[in-house]
């Protein structure tokens, strides 16, 4: 059963070593992520599942590794501590899960953890089924859900300026703040998400299916630095 969830963005710049001189620009986002992750840890989960977008849909076992070498920093991260045969997977963590692993390590989580990589274009029914499945992985499950909003909020944004982006990001923030009681994430179109470079669509759909109703939800951070919509939320 899901007991708590944290929603965080996954830009590599969230990691100070990657951001270098620009690190202070995301201090508020980092602080909000820390607060959201602490709330998950405070719920005493038996298992934390980090969910984020990647090229394929698959599970990453505890001990799986990733890194930020493509961004010019020789920084490795590991998904939790190595126990038994953990860490032997040949699959590297995608960026979203690497940032999530860094957040959990930063928070001092030493319990059981696994990662779930999900394709961004998967259907709502498939993502919904995985949300229900992940929520049943343990008696007390915590989710760390990684994903960004639109990347089209300014002329210098990765996806350039798109007039649709601000309205879509506003709807994302509203859904994260009200527990998605209107079902916005289930109806978020995969083609629209691709056009606006949204990386959180599938992870948020999984969260919606895993959470059920009656959740207490708080948006802790909402901004668009670098023209990309970043959101931090805590669900309990």
Short mmCIF file of C-alpha atoms in Angstrom, two decimals:
data_model
loop_
_atom_site.label_atom_id
_atom_site.label_comp_id
_atom_site.label_asym_id
_atom_site.label_seq_id
_atom_site.Cartn_x
_atom_site.Cartn_y
_atom_site.Cartn_z
CA UNK A 1 0.00 0.00 0.00
CA UNK A 2 1.25 3.46 -0.83
CA UNK A 3 1.87 5.46 2.35
CA UNK A 4 3.59 8.55 0.90
CA UNK A 5 5.02 9.95 -2.30
CA UNK A 6 7.38 12.71 -3.31
CA UNK A 7 7.25 14.32 -6.73
CA UNK A 8 10.52 15.92 -7.84
CA UNK A 9 12.02 17.28 -11.07
CA UNK A 10 14.97 15.51 -12.62
CA UNK A 11 17.31 18.01 -14.31
CA UNK A 12 20.99 17.08 -13.91
CA UNK A 13 21.54 20.66 -12.68
CA UNK A 14 19.79 19.64 -9.46
CA UNK A 15 23.10 17.96 -8.55
CA UNK A 16 25.43 20.77 -7.41
CA UNK A 17 28.55 19.18 -8.93
CA UNK A 18 26.86 19.23 -12.32
CA UNK A 19 25.49 22.75 -11.89
CA UNK A 20 28.89 24.13 -10.78
CA UNK A 21 28.65 27.95 -10.72
CA UNK A 22 24.91 27.87 -11.42
CA UNK A 23 24.17 25.70 -8.36
CA UNK A 24 22.53 28.50 -6.27
CA UNK A 25 19.89 29.03 -8.96
CA UNK A 26 18.17 25.78 -7.96
CA UNK A 27 18.69 26.05 -4.19
CA UNK A 28 14.95 26.53 -3.60
CA UNK A 29 14.12 23.49 -5.74
CA UNK A 30 16.71 21.37 -3.89
CA UNK A 31 15.34 22.45 -0.52
CA UNK A 32 11.80 21.57 -1.61
CA UNK A 33 12.97 18.16 -2.89
CA UNK A 34 14.70 17.51 0.43
CA UNK A 35 11.47 18.34 2.29
CA UNK A 36 9.36 16.10 0.07
CA UNK A 37 11.77 13.16 0.36
CA UNK A 38 11.98 13.58 4.14
CA UNK A 39 8.18 13.33 4.28
CA UNK A 40 8.36 9.96 2.51
CA UNK A 41 11.02 8.71 4.89
CA UNK A 42 8.97 9.92 7.87
CA UNK A 43 6.11 7.65 6.73
CA UNK A 44 8.37 4.65 7.52
CA UNK A 45 8.04 2.78 4.22
CA UNK A 46 9.24 -0.79 3.91
CA UNK A 47 10.20 -0.08 0.30
CA UNK A 48 10.82 3.06 -1.75
CA UNK A 49 10.35 2.84 -5.51
CA UNK A 50 11.93 5.57 -7.63
CA UNK A 51 9.89 6.08 -10.80
CA UNK A 52 11.16 8.01 -13.81
CA UNK A 53 11.10 8.17 -17.59
CA UNK A 54 13.60 6.27 -19.71
CA UNK A 55 13.98 4.62 -23.11
CA UNK A 56 12.37 1.35 -22.00
CA UNK A 57 10.03 0.14 -19.26
CA UNK A 58 11.85 -2.06 -16.73
CA UNK A 59 12.76 -2.51 -13.10
CA UNK A 60 16.19 -1.61 -11.71
CA UNK A 61 17.27 -3.58 -8.67
CA UNK A 62 18.79 -2.08 -5.56
CA UNK A 63 22.46 -1.31 -6.14
CA UNK A 64 22.04 -0.37 -9.81
CA UNK A 65 24.32 2.49 -10.86
CA UNK A 66 24.13 5.59 -13.00
CA UNK A 67 26.08 8.78 -13.43
CA UNK A 68 26.40 12.26 -14.85
CA UNK A 69 29.39 11.75 -17.15
CA UNK A 70 27.44 12.97 -20.23
CA UNK A 71 27.25 16.36 -18.50
CA UNK A 72 30.98 16.64 -17.96
CA UNK A 73 31.09 15.44 -14.35
CA UNK A 74 32.62 12.12 -13.33
CA UNK A 75 30.01 11.49 -10.64
CA UNK A 76 28.56 8.02 -10.07
CA UNK A 77 25.41 7.30 -8.06
CA UNK A 78 24.00 4.05 -6.76
CA UNK A 79 20.38 3.14 -6.12
CA UNK A 80 20.63 2.29 -2.44
CA UNK A 81 23.21 0.20 -0.68
CA UNK A 82 24.55 -3.01 -2.20
CA UNK A 83 23.15 -6.05 -0.45
CA UNK A 84 23.70 -9.66 -1.53
CA UNK A 85 23.66 -9.82 -5.32
CA UNK A 86 22.36 -6.25 -5.73
CA UNK A 87 24.31 -4.04 -8.02
CA UNK A 88 25.07 -6.72 -10.60
CA UNK A 89 22.56 -5.44 -13.18
CA UNK A 90 23.99 -4.61 -16.58
CA UNK A 91 21.40 -1.85 -17.05
CA UNK A 92 22.49 1.68 -16.17
CA UNK A 93 20.02 4.00 -14.50
CA UNK A 94 18.46 6.56 -16.84
CA UNK A 95 18.98 10.20 -15.89
CA UNK A 96 15.65 10.48 -14.06
CA UNK A 97 16.48 7.57 -11.76
CA UNK A 98 20.08 8.72 -11.30
CA UNK A 99 18.83 12.05 -9.97
CA UNK A 100 16.34 10.18 -7.77
CA UNK A 101 19.11 7.95 -6.42
CA UNK A 102 21.13 11.06 -5.62
CA UNK A 103 18.18 12.57 -3.72
CA UNK A 104 17.69 9.42 -1.65
CA UNK A 105 21.40 9.24 -0.83
CA UNK A 106 21.34 12.93 0.11
CA UNK A 107 18.43 12.18 2.47
CA UNK A 108 20.31 9.29 4.08
CA UNK A 109 17.91 6.51 3.09
CA UNK A 110 19.44 3.14 3.95
CA UNK A 111 16.36 0.93 3.52
CA UNK A 112 15.11 -1.17 0.64
CA UNK A 113 14.76 0.59 -2.71
CA UNK A 114 14.20 -0.24 -6.36
CA UNK A 115 13.78 1.77 -9.52
CA UNK A 116 11.12 1.63 -12.19
CA UNK A 117 11.99 3.10 -15.58
CA UNK A 118 9.00 3.82 -17.80
CA UNK A 119 8.66 4.94 -21.40
CA UNK A 120 7.11 8.35 -21.82
CA UNK A 121 4.73 7.28 -24.59
CA UNK A 122 3.09 4.36 -22.80
CA UNK A 123 -0.70 4.23 -22.55
CA UNK A 124 -2.62 5.23 -19.46
CA UNK A 125 -3.97 1.68 -18.94
CA UNK A 126 -0.43 0.23 -18.94
CA UNK A 127 0.86 2.92 -16.58
CA UNK A 128 -2.20 2.54 -14.37
CA UNK A 129 -1.62 -1.19 -14.04
CA UNK A 130 1.97 -0.58 -13.02
CA UNK A 131 0.89 2.00 -10.47
CA UNK A 132 -1.41 -0.52 -8.78
CA UNK A 133 1.31 -3.18 -8.98
CA UNK A 134 4.00 -0.96 -7.46
CA UNK A 135 1.72 0.12 -4.62
CA UNK A 136 1.30 -3.55 -3.72
CA UNK A 137 5.03 -4.35 -3.70
CA UNK A 138 5.16 -4.10 0.10
CA UNK A 139 2.92 -3.43 3.07
CA UNK A 140 4.18 0.16 3.23
CA UNK A 141 5.42 1.62 -0.07
CA UNK A 142 6.88 5.05 -0.68
CA UNK A 143 7.26 6.50 -4.17
CA UNK A 144 9.82 9.02 -5.39
CA UNK A 145 8.35 10.19 -8.69
CA UNK A 146 10.75 12.00 -10.99
CA UNK A 147 9.63 14.14 -13.92
CA UNK A 148 9.68 17.61 -15.47
CA UNK A 149 6.89 19.65 -16.96
CA UNK A 150 7.07 21.43 -20.30
CA UNK A 151 10.43 22.57 -21.68
CA UNK A 152 8.92 25.31 -23.82
CA UNK A 153 8.32 28.23 -21.46
CA UNK A 154 10.80 30.71 -22.98
CA UNK A 155 12.72 31.49 -26.15
CA UNK A 156 15.86 29.96 -24.62
CA UNK A 157 14.10 26.83 -23.33
CA UNK A 158 15.24 23.45 -24.70
CA UNK A 159 12.04 23.22 -26.74
CA UNK A 160 11.84 26.93 -27.62
CA UNK A 161 8.73 28.95 -26.76
CA UNK A 162 5.34 27.30 -27.18
CA UNK A 163 2.20 29.22 -26.21
CA UNK A 164 0.56 26.03 -24.92
CA UNK A 165 3.25 25.32 -22.34
CA UNK A 166 2.27 27.72 -19.55
CA UNK A 167 -1.33 26.50 -19.48
CA UNK A 168 -0.29 22.85 -19.45
CA UNK A 169 2.15 23.47 -16.60
CA UNK A 170 -0.60 25.24 -14.66
CA UNK A 171 -2.80 22.16 -15.05
CA UNK A 172 0.07 19.92 -13.91
CA UNK A 173 0.57 22.01 -10.78
CA UNK A 174 -3.16 21.95 -10.05
CA UNK A 175 -3.30 18.15 -10.41
CA UNK A 176 -0.29 17.69 -8.14
CA UNK A 177 -1.91 19.94 -5.55
CA UNK A 178 -5.34 18.28 -5.52
CA UNK A 179 -4.33 14.63 -5.79
CA UNK A 180 -5.35 14.59 -9.46
CA UNK A 181 -9.00 14.20 -8.44
CA UNK A 182 -10.11 15.35 -11.91
CA UNK A 183 -8.02 12.70 -13.68
CA UNK A 184 -5.87 15.19 -15.59
CA UNK A 185 -2.81 12.95 -15.75
CA UNK A 186 -4.77 10.02 -17.17
CA UNK A 187 -5.89 12.21 -20.06
CA UNK A 188 -2.54 13.94 -20.67
CA UNK A 189 -1.90 13.14 -24.32
CA UNK A 190 1.35 11.37 -25.18
CA UNK A 191 1.79 13.35 -28.41
CA UNK A 192 1.28 16.66 -26.59
CA UNK A 193 3.77 15.59 -23.92
CA UNK A 194 6.31 14.76 -26.62
CA UNK A 195 5.78 18.08 -28.41
CA UNK A 196 6.20 20.05 -25.18
CA UNK A 197 9.06 17.79 -23.98
CA UNK A 198 7.28 16.74 -20.78
CA UNK A 199 9.15 13.92 -19.03
CA UNK A 200 6.73 13.44 -16.14
CA UNK A 201 3.65 12.15 -17.97
CA UNK A 202 4.09 8.39 -17.42
CA UNK A 203 5.55 8.70 -13.90
CA UNK A 204 2.65 10.95 -12.82
CA UNK A 205 0.14 8.51 -14.28
CA UNK A 206 1.75 5.73 -12.25
CA UNK A 207 1.50 7.91 -9.13
CA UNK A 208 -2.18 8.61 -9.74
CA UNK A 209 -3.00 4.90 -10.06
CA UNK A 210 -0.90 3.98 -7.03
CA UNK A 211 -2.29 6.60 -4.69
CA UNK A 212 -6.04 6.04 -4.64
CA UNK A 213 -8.28 8.75 -3.23
CA UNK A 214 -8.28 10.91 -0.13
CA UNK A 215 -4.64 11.94 -0.22
CA UNK A 216 -3.25 15.04 1.45
CA UNK A 217 -1.28 16.81 -1.28
CA UNK A 218 0.99 19.85 -1.15
CA UNK A 219 2.90 21.61 -3.92
CA UNK A 220 6.16 22.74 -2.34
CA UNK A 221 7.77 24.31 -5.40
CA UNK A 222 6.60 25.49 -8.81
CA UNK A 223 8.77 27.48 -11.19
CA UNK A 224 10.24 27.44 -14.69
CA UNK A 225 13.96 28.22 -14.51
CA UNK A 226 15.65 27.84 -17.87
CA UNK A 227 12.16 27.74 -19.42
CA UNK A 228 11.40 24.26 -18.00
CA UNK A 229 8.50 23.57 -15.65
CA UNK A 230 9.75 22.11 -12.37
CA UNK A 231 7.41 20.90 -9.64
CA UNK A 232 7.93 19.47 -6.18
CA UNK A 233 5.00 17.96 -4.30
CA UNK A 234 4.36 15.77 -1.28
CA UNK A 235 1.48 13.27 -1.17
CA UNK A 236 0.54 11.44 2.01
#
